Short mmCIF file of C-alpha atoms in Angstrom, two decimals:
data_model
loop_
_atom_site.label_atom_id
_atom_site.label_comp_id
_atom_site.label_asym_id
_atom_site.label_seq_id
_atom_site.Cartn_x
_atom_site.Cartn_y
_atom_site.Cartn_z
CA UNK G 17 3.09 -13.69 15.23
CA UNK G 18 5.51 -10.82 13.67
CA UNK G 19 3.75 -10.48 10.65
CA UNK G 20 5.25 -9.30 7.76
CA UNK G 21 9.19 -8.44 8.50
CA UNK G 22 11.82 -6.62 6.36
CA UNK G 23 15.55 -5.83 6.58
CA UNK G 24 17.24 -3.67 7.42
CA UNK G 25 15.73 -0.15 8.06
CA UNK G 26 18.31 1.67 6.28
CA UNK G 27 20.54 1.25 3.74
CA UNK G 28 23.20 3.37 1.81
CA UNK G 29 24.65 2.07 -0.97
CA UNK G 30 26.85 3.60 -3.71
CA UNK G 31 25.92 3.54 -7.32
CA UNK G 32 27.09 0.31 -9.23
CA UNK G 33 26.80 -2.00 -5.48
CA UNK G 34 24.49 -4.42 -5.34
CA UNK G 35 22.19 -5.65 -2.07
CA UNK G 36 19.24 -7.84 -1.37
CA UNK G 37 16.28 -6.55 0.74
CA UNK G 38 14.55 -9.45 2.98
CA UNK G 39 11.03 -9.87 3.26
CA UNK G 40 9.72 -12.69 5.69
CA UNK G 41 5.92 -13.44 6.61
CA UNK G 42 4.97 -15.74 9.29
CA UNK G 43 1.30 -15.62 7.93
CA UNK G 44 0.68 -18.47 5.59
CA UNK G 45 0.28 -16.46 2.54
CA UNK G 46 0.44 -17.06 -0.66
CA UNK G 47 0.73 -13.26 -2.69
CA UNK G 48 3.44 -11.55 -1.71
CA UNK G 49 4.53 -8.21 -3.49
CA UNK G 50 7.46 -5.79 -3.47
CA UNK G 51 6.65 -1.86 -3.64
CA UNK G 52 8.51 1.08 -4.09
CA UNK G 53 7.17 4.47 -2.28
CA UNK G 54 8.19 7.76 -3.88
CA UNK G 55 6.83 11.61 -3.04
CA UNK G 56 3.99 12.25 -5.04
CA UNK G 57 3.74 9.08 -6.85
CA UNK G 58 2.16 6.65 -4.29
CA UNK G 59 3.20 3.04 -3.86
CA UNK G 60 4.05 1.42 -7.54
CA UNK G 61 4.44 -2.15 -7.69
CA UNK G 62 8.06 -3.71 -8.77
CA UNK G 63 7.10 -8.08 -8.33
CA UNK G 64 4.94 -9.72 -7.22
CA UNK G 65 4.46 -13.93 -6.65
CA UNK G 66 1.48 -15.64 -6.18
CA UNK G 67 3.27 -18.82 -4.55
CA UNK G 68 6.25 -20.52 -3.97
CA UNK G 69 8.28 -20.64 -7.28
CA UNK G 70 5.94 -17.96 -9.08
CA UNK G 71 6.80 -14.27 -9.46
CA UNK G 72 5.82 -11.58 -12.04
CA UNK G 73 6.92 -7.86 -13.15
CA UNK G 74 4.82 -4.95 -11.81
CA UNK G 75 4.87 -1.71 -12.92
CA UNK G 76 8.51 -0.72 -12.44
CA UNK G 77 10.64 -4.02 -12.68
CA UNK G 78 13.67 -2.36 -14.71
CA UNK G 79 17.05 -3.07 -12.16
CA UNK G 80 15.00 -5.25 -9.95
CA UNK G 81 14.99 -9.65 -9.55
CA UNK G 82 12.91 -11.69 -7.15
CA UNK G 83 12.69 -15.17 -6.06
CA UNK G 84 10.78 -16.96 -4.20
CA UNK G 85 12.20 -20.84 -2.88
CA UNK G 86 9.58 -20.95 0.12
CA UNK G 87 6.10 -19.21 0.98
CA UNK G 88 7.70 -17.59 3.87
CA UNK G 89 10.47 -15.54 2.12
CA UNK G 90 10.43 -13.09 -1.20
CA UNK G 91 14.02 -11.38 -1.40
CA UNK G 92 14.27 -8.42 -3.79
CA UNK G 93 17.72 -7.96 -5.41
CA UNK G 94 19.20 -4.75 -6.73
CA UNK G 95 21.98 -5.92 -9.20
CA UNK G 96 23.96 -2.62 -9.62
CA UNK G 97 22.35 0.34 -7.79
CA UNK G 98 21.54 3.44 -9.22
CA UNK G 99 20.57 6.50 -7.89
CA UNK G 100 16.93 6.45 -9.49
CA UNK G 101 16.43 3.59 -7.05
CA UNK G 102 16.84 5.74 -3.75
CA UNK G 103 13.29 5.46 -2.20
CA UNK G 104 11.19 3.52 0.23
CA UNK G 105 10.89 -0.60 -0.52
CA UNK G 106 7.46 -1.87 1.43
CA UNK G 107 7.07 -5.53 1.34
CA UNK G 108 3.48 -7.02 1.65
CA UNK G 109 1.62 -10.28 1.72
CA UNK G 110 -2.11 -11.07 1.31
CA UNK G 111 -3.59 -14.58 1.59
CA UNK G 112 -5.66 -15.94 -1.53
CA UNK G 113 -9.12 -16.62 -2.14
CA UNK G 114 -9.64 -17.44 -5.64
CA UNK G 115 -13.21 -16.39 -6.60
CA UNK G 116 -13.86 -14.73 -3.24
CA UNK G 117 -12.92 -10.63 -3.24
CA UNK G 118 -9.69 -9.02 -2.81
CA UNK G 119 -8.24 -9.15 0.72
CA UNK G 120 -6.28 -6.46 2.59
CA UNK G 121 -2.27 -6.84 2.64
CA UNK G 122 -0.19 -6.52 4.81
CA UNK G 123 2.64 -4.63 5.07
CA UNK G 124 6.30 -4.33 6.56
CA UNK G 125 7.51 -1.82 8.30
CA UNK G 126 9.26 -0.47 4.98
CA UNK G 127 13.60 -0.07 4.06
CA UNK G 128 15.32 3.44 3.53
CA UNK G 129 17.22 3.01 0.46
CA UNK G 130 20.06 5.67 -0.81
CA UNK G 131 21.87 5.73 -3.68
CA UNK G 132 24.74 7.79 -3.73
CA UNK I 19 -6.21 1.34 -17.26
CA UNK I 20 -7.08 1.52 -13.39
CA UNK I 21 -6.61 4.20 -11.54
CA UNK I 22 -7.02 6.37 -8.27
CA UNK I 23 -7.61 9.70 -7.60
CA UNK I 24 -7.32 11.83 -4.63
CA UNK I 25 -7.34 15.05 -3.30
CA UNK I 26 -3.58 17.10 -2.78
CA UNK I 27 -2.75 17.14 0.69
CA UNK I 28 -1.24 18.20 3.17
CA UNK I 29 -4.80 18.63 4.76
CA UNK I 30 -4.22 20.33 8.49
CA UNK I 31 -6.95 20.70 10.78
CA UNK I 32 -7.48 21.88 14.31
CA UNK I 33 -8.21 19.36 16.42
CA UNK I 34 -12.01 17.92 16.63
CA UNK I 35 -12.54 19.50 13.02
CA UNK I 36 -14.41 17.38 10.47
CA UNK I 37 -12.73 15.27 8.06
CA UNK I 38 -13.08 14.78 4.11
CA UNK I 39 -10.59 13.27 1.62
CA UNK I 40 -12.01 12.82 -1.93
CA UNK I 41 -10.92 9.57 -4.03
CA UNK I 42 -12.17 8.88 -7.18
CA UNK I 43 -11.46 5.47 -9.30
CA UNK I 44 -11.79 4.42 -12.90
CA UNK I 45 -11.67 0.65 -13.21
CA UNK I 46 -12.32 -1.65 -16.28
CA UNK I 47 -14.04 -4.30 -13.72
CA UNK I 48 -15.97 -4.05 -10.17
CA UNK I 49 -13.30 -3.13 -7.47
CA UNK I 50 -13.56 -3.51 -4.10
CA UNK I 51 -12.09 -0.48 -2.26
CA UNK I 52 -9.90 0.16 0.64
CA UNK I 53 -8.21 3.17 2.51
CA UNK I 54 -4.82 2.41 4.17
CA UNK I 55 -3.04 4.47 6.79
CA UNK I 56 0.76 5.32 6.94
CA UNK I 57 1.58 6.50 10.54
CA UNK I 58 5.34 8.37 10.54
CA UNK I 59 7.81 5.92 9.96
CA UNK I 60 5.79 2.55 9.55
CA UNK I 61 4.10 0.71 6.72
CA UNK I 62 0.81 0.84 5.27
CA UNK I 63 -1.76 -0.48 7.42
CA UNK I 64 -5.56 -1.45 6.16
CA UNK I 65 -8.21 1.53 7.37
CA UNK I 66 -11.83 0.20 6.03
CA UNK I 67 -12.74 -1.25 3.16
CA UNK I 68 -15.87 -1.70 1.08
CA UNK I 69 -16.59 -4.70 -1.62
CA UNK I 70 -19.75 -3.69 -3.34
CA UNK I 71 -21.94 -0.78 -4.32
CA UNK I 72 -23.31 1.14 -1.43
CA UNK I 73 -21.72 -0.77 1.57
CA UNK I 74 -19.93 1.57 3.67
CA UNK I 75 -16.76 0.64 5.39
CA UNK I 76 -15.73 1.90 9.18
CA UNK I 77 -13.46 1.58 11.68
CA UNK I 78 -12.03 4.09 14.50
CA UNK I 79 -14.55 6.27 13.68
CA UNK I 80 -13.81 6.91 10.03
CA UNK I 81 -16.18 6.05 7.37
CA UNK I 82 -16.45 5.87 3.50
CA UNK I 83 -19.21 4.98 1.32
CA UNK I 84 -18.65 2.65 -1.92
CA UNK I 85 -20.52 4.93 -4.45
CA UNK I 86 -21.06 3.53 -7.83
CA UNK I 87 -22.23 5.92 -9.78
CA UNK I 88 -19.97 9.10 -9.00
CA UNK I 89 -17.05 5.91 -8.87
CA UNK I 90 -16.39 7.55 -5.57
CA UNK I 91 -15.24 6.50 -1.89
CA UNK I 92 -14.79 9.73 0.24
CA UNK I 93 -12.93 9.35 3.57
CA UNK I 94 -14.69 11.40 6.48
CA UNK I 95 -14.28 11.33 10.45
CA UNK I 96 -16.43 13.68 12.43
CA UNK I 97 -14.15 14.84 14.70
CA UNK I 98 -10.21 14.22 14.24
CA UNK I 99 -7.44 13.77 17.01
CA UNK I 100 -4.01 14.37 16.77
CA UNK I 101 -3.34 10.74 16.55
CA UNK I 102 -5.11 10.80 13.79
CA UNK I 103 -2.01 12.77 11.74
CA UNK I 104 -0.90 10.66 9.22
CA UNK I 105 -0.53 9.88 5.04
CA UNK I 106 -4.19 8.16 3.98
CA UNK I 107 -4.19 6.15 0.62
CA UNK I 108 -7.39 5.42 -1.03
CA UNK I 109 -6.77 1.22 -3.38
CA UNK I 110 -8.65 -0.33 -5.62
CA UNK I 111 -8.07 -3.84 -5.75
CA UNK I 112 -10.34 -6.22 -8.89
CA UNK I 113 -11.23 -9.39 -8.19
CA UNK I 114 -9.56 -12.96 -9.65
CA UNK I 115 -5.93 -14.45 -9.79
CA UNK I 116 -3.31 -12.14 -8.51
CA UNK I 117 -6.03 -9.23 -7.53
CA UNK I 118 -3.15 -6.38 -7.76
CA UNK I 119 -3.92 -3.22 -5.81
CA UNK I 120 -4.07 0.52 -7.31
CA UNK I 121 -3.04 3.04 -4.75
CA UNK I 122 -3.72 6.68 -5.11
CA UNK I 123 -0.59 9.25 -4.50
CA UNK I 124 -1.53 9.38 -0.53
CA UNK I 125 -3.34 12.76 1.17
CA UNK I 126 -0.96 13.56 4.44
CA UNK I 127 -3.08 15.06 7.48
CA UNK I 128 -2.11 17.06 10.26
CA UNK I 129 -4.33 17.75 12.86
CA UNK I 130 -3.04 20.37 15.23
CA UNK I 131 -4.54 20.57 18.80
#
């Protein structure tokens, strides 16, 4: 069971390229949510999808897409990089319990982005 | 809107010291509340958590209380180890469809032997 997966690590891009991040979750679970982590301003959240074929905007969706095709996957695409988007991408995936309480997420072990 | 407070780190202790990290929440509905770890280099991992007023959550020897009426859930450990040296984030998360989490700005502790 590897959880909640991400690549890669690291990543430099120059301003104007574009990349997808991968996200993968062997867990079953339904949410699924992109973060960005920057000093001194926590994790905000960019999408989010509550199934297969559902996503939303978070806080910060500006320069951002998403898909998601199958439960297991949630790609996050940066069409033309900019240099406001160097910071740390966390992927994370929760199972659903509608009616019940929240449940914890889980995370991935996070991507190193720089824009140059 | 929601939102989570917590205390400026860094925090750095001597080894065995006791812990406290203040959060404080404003929500429009009845959270449950969590505290996630961030050891050097990895992602977020859940801590403890707490769903209702007055249950207090635990695990590895930390401990926070769900206070309603101060909207409070205070992070303590009696007597911290230098594996315990890493970023703490206090959530919120409210119940029903999508049940997006609020995450305070993180408190990083050292603890120094």
């Amino acid at each position: 069971n590897a959880g909640v997966t991400q690549t890669p690590k690291f990543q430099v891009l120059k301003t104007g390229q574009s990349m997808t991040l991968q996200c993968a979750q062997d867990m079953n679970h339904e949410y699924m949510s992109w973060y960005r982590q920057d000093p001194g301003m926590g994790l905000r959240l960019i999408h989010y999808s509550v199934g297969a074929g559902i996503t939303d905007q978070g806080e910060v969706p500006n320069g951002y897409n998403v898909s998601r095709s199958t439960t297991e996957d949630f790609p996050l695409r940066l069409l033309s990089a900019a240099p406001s988007q160097t910071s740390v991408y966390f992927c994370a995936s929760s199972y659903s319990s509608p009616g019940a309480k929240p449940n914890e997420q889980f995370f991935g072990p996070g991507t190193r982005l720089t824009v140059l | 809107g929601d939102s989570v407070t917590q205390m400026e780190g860094p925090v750095t202790l001597s080894e065995e010291a006791f812990l406290t990290i203040n959060c404080t929440y404003t929500a429009t509905g009845y959270p449950s509340l969590f505290w996630y770890v961030q050891y050097p280099g990895e992602g977020l991992q859940l801590l403890l958590k707490a769903t209702k007023a007055d249950d207090k959550g635990s695990n590895k020897g930390f401990e926070a209380t769900y206070r309603k009426e101060t909207t409070s859930f205070h992070l303590e450990k009696g007597s911290v180890q230098v594996s315990d040296s890493a970023v703490y984030f206090c959530a919120l998360s409210i119940s029903g469809g999508y049940q997006k989490v609020t995450f305070g700005t993180g408190t990083k502790l050292q603890v120094i032997p």
